[in-house]
mmCIF file of C-alpha atoms in Angstrom:
data_model
loop_
_atom_site.group_PDB
_atom_site.id
_atom_site.type_symbol
_atom_site.label_atom_id
_atom_site.label_comp_id
_atom_site.label_asym_id
_atom_site.label_seq_id
_atom_site.Cartn_x
_atom_site.Cartn_y
_atom_site.Cartn_z
ATOM 1 C CA UNK A 1 27.830 -43.809 98.607
ATOM 2 C CA UNK A 2 28.316 -45.697 101.835
ATOM 3 C CA UNK A 3 31.314 -47.711 102.930
ATOM 4 C CA UNK A 4 31.438 -51.181 104.400
ATOM 5 C CA UNK A 5 28.881 -51.915 107.064
ATOM 6 C CA UNK A 6 30.238 -51.824 110.570
ATOM 7 C CA UNK A 7 28.825 -54.078 113.263
ATOM 8 C CA UNK A 8 26.466 -52.379 115.657
ATOM 9 C CA UNK A 9 27.903 -51.693 119.085
ATOM 10 C CA UNK A 10 27.473 -54.562 121.501
ATOM 11 C CA UNK A 11 25.073 -54.226 124.370
ATOM 12 C CA UNK A 12 26.099 -52.636 127.632
ATOM 13 C CA UNK A 13 27.332 -49.156 128.344
ATOM 14 C CA UNK A 14 29.780 -47.245 126.195
ATOM 15 C CA UNK A 15 32.279 -47.539 129.048
ATOM 16 C CA UNK A 16 31.827 -51.337 129.043
ATOM 17 C CA UNK A 17 32.412 -51.452 125.280
ATOM 18 C CA UNK A 18 35.529 -49.283 125.637
ATOM 19 C CA UNK A 19 36.877 -51.595 128.348
ATOM 20 C CA UNK A 20 36.040 -54.670 126.237
ATOM 21 C CA UNK A 21 38.346 -53.222 123.569
ATOM 22 C CA UNK A 22 41.100 -53.004 126.186
ATOM 23 C CA UNK A 23 41.001 -49.205 126.146
ATOM 24 C CA UNK A 24 40.409 -46.474 128.666
ATOM 25 C CA UNK A 25 40.042 -42.733 128.372
ATOM 26 C CA UNK A 26 43.226 -40.812 129.091
ATOM 27 C CA UNK A 27 43.626 -37.912 131.478
ATOM 28 C CA UNK A 28 44.187 -34.736 129.510
ATOM 29 C CA UNK A 29 46.796 -32.227 130.595
ATOM 30 C CA UNK A 30 45.699 -28.614 130.842
ATOM 31 C CA UNK A 31 47.122 -25.960 128.567
ATOM 32 C CA UNK A 32 47.555 -22.293 129.514
ATOM 33 C CA UNK A 33 46.596 -21.104 125.999
ATOM 34 C CA UNK A 34 43.361 -22.959 125.221
ATOM 35 C CA UNK A 35 40.781 -25.330 126.714
ATOM 36 C CA UNK A 36 40.089 -28.882 125.552
ATOM 37 C CA UNK A 37 36.417 -28.098 125.002
ATOM 38 C CA UNK A 38 34.011 -25.194 124.851
ATOM 39 C CA UNK A 39 30.229 -25.433 125.045
ATOM 40 C CA UNK A 40 27.992 -23.101 123.067
ATOM 41 C CA UNK A 41 24.301 -23.811 123.247
ATOM 42 C CA UNK A 42 23.881 -27.556 122.857
ATOM 43 C CA UNK A 43 27.125 -27.968 120.898
ATOM 44 C CA UNK A 44 30.447 -28.931 122.442
ATOM 45 C CA UNK A 45 33.542 -28.026 120.459
ATOM 46 C CA UNK A 46 36.541 -30.263 121.133
ATOM 47 C CA UNK A 47 39.970 -28.739 120.474
ATOM 48 C CA UNK A 48 42.279 -30.578 118.107
ATOM 49 C CA UNK A 49 43.771 -33.619 119.829
ATOM 50 C CA UNK A 50 47.077 -35.275 119.022
ATOM 51 C CA UNK A 51 47.890 -38.968 119.543
ATOM 52 C CA UNK A 52 49.230 -38.696 123.077
ATOM 53 C CA UNK A 53 49.308 -41.587 125.515
ATOM 54 C CA UNK A 54 50.493 -41.089 129.096
ATOM 55 C CA UNK A 55 51.871 -37.669 128.180
ATOM 56 C CA UNK A 56 53.955 -38.980 125.260
ATOM 57 C CA UNK A 57 53.339 -38.197 121.585
ATOM 58 C CA UNK A 58 53.165 -41.634 119.973
ATOM 59 C CA UNK A 59 54.520 -40.719 116.564
ATOM 60 C CA UNK A 60 56.051 -38.041 114.407
ATOM 61 C CA UNK A 61 56.494 -37.525 110.700
ATOM 62 C CA UNK A 62 54.665 -37.310 107.415
ATOM 63 C CA UNK A 63 52.273 -40.078 106.360
ATOM 64 C CA UNK A 64 53.318 -41.550 103.027
ATOM 65 C CA UNK A 65 56.959 -40.711 103.664
ATOM 66 C CA UNK A 66 57.964 -41.362 107.309
ATOM 67 C CA UNK A 67 54.779 -42.986 108.644
ATOM 68 C CA UNK A 68 53.004 -46.040 107.193
ATOM 69 C CA UNK A 69 49.222 -46.122 106.683
ATOM 70 C CA UNK A 70 48.640 -48.713 109.453
ATOM 71 C CA UNK A 71 50.665 -46.655 111.927
ATOM 72 C CA UNK A 72 48.723 -43.514 110.999
ATOM 73 C CA UNK A 73 45.446 -45.391 111.554
ATOM 74 C CA UNK A 74 46.581 -46.445 115.037
ATOM 75 C CA UNK A 75 47.617 -42.871 115.814
ATOM 76 C CA UNK A 76 44.161 -41.682 114.718
ATOM 77 C CA UNK A 77 42.587 -44.097 117.214
ATOM 78 C CA UNK A 78 44.716 -42.619 120.010
ATOM 79 C CA UNK A 79 43.872 -39.061 118.985
ATOM 80 C CA UNK A 80 40.140 -39.813 118.967
ATOM 81 C CA UNK A 81 40.422 -41.361 122.454
ATOM 82 C CA UNK A 82 41.810 -38.028 123.635
ATOM 83 C CA UNK A 83 38.932 -36.221 121.921
ATOM 84 C CA UNK A 84 36.467 -38.562 123.648
ATOM 85 C CA UNK A 85 38.113 -37.811 126.999
ATOM 86 C CA UNK A 86 37.519 -34.099 126.403
ATOM 87 C CA UNK A 87 33.898 -34.815 125.456
ATOM 88 C CA UNK A 88 33.350 -36.824 128.634
ATOM 89 C CA UNK A 89 34.850 -33.996 130.657
ATOM 90 C CA UNK A 90 32.260 -31.707 129.065
ATOM 91 C CA UNK A 91 29.170 -33.919 129.541
ATOM 92 C CA UNK A 92 30.156 -36.062 132.539
ATOM 93 C CA UNK A 93 29.523 -39.555 131.146
ATOM 94 C CA UNK A 94 30.581 -41.444 128.018
ATOM 95 C CA UNK A 95 27.015 -42.688 127.492
ATOM 96 C CA UNK A 96 25.854 -39.058 127.111
ATOM 97 C CA UNK A 97 28.250 -38.243 124.240
ATOM 98 C CA UNK A 98 26.927 -37.970 120.672
ATOM 99 C CA UNK A 99 29.441 -37.117 117.959
ATOM 100 C CA UNK A 100 28.111 -34.595 115.441
ATOM 101 C CA UNK A 101 31.179 -33.918 113.308
ATOM 102 C CA UNK A 102 34.802 -34.990 113.173
ATOM 103 C CA UNK A 103 37.617 -33.250 111.314
ATOM 104 C CA UNK A 104 40.741 -35.362 110.774
ATOM 105 C CA UNK A 105 43.978 -33.671 109.739
ATOM 106 C CA UNK A 106 46.647 -35.955 108.288
ATOM 107 C CA UNK A 107 50.159 -34.610 107.748
ATOM 108 C CA UNK A 108 50.863 -36.337 104.462
ATOM 109 C CA UNK A 109 52.741 -36.152 101.210
ATOM 110 C CA UNK A 110 50.888 -34.371 98.385
ATOM 111 C CA UNK A 111 50.352 -37.672 96.523
ATOM 112 C CA UNK A 112 49.210 -39.728 99.568
ATOM 113 C CA UNK A 113 45.466 -39.549 98.904
ATOM 114 C CA UNK A 114 44.394 -42.023 101.622
ATOM 115 C CA UNK A 115 43.483 -39.540 104.368
ATOM 116 C CA UNK A 116 40.000 -41.100 104.474
ATOM 117 C CA UNK A 117 41.460 -44.493 105.350
ATOM 118 C CA UNK A 118 43.371 -42.905 108.246
ATOM 119 C CA UNK A 119 40.170 -41.198 109.411
ATOM 120 C CA UNK A 120 38.202 -44.459 109.102
ATOM 121 C CA UNK A 121 40.159 -45.905 112.036
ATOM 122 C CA UNK A 122 38.894 -43.110 114.301
ATOM 123 C CA UNK A 123 35.349 -43.354 112.914
ATOM 124 C CA UNK A 124 35.306 -47.115 113.465
ATOM 125 C CA UNK A 125 36.372 -46.699 117.094
ATOM 126 C CA UNK A 126 33.669 -44.098 117.745
ATOM 127 C CA UNK A 127 30.998 -46.416 116.346
ATOM 128 C CA UNK A 128 32.359 -49.449 118.217
ATOM 129 C CA UNK A 129 32.183 -47.559 121.511
ATOM 130 C CA UNK A 130 29.191 -45.235 121.074
ATOM 131 C CA UNK A 131 27.038 -47.120 118.548
ATOM 132 C CA UNK A 132 24.661 -44.759 116.717
ATOM 133 C CA UNK A 133 25.847 -41.886 118.923
ATOM 134 C CA UNK A 134 29.277 -42.369 117.344
ATOM 135 C CA UNK A 135 28.099 -41.915 113.739
ATOM 136 C CA UNK A 136 29.052 -38.476 112.487
ATOM 137 C CA UNK A 137 29.643 -36.100 109.624
ATOM 138 C CA UNK A 138 33.320 -36.083 108.742
ATOM 139 C CA UNK A 139 36.084 -34.366 106.840
ATOM 140 C CA UNK A 140 39.544 -35.853 106.318
ATOM 141 C CA UNK A 141 42.147 -33.495 104.947
ATOM 142 C CA UNK A 142 45.828 -33.729 104.096
ATOM 143 C CA UNK A 143 48.058 -30.958 105.410
ATOM 144 C CA UNK A 144 51.728 -30.077 105.067
ATOM 145 C CA UNK A 145 52.416 -30.266 108.804
ATOM 146 C CA UNK A 146 50.869 -30.439 112.261
ATOM 147 C CA UNK A 147 51.939 -29.332 115.749
ATOM 148 C CA UNK A 148 54.991 -31.161 117.132
ATOM 149 C CA UNK A 149 55.361 -32.920 113.763
ATOM 150 C CA UNK A 150 52.405 -35.168 114.664
ATOM 151 C CA UNK A 151 51.066 -37.253 111.762
ATOM 152 C CA UNK A 152 47.417 -36.875 112.867
ATOM 153 C CA UNK A 153 45.200 -34.366 114.684
ATOM 154 C CA UNK A 154 41.464 -34.774 115.364
ATOM 155 C CA UNK A 155 38.918 -32.081 116.169
ATOM 156 C CA UNK A 156 35.265 -32.846 116.980
ATOM 157 C CA UNK A 157 31.901 -31.282 117.592
ATOM 158 C CA UNK A 158 29.569 -33.228 119.838
ATOM 159 C CA UNK A 159 26.458 -32.839 121.932
ATOM 160 C CA UNK A 160 25.065 -34.384 125.092
ATOM 161 C CA UNK A 161 22.180 -36.849 124.894
#
């Protein structure tokens, strides 16, 4: 079963479409314990990304208790921007990124049940920016907690085109 149809990405480069949305890719800070991406064969594995902007975690708490659905959706968009930044670091250019799979973790109450709606915000952004290269397989899962009490974390697998 498919969801609502999303408009195809406008013409121009993926970078142009990102800028038209008023967004830019963030600079990712390095971590002494893991890397933001690892390439194996033609696959690029992107480490889980939290909704950071300018070095600040944009939200904390549990969705369905402390964090509203709309806020969680916005946090998912920020987390996927960080994942895209890692992908660009791996392949060199946003127009060369193709998303294969996305895993969205949502720290939520046991009865929340709308993890897919949180994940949709990230999926929509990927398709808006990358067009067909942004369409992907996806899993959205509710968890009891995430690092730094973040409401959302996104992990991706991508490839270069």
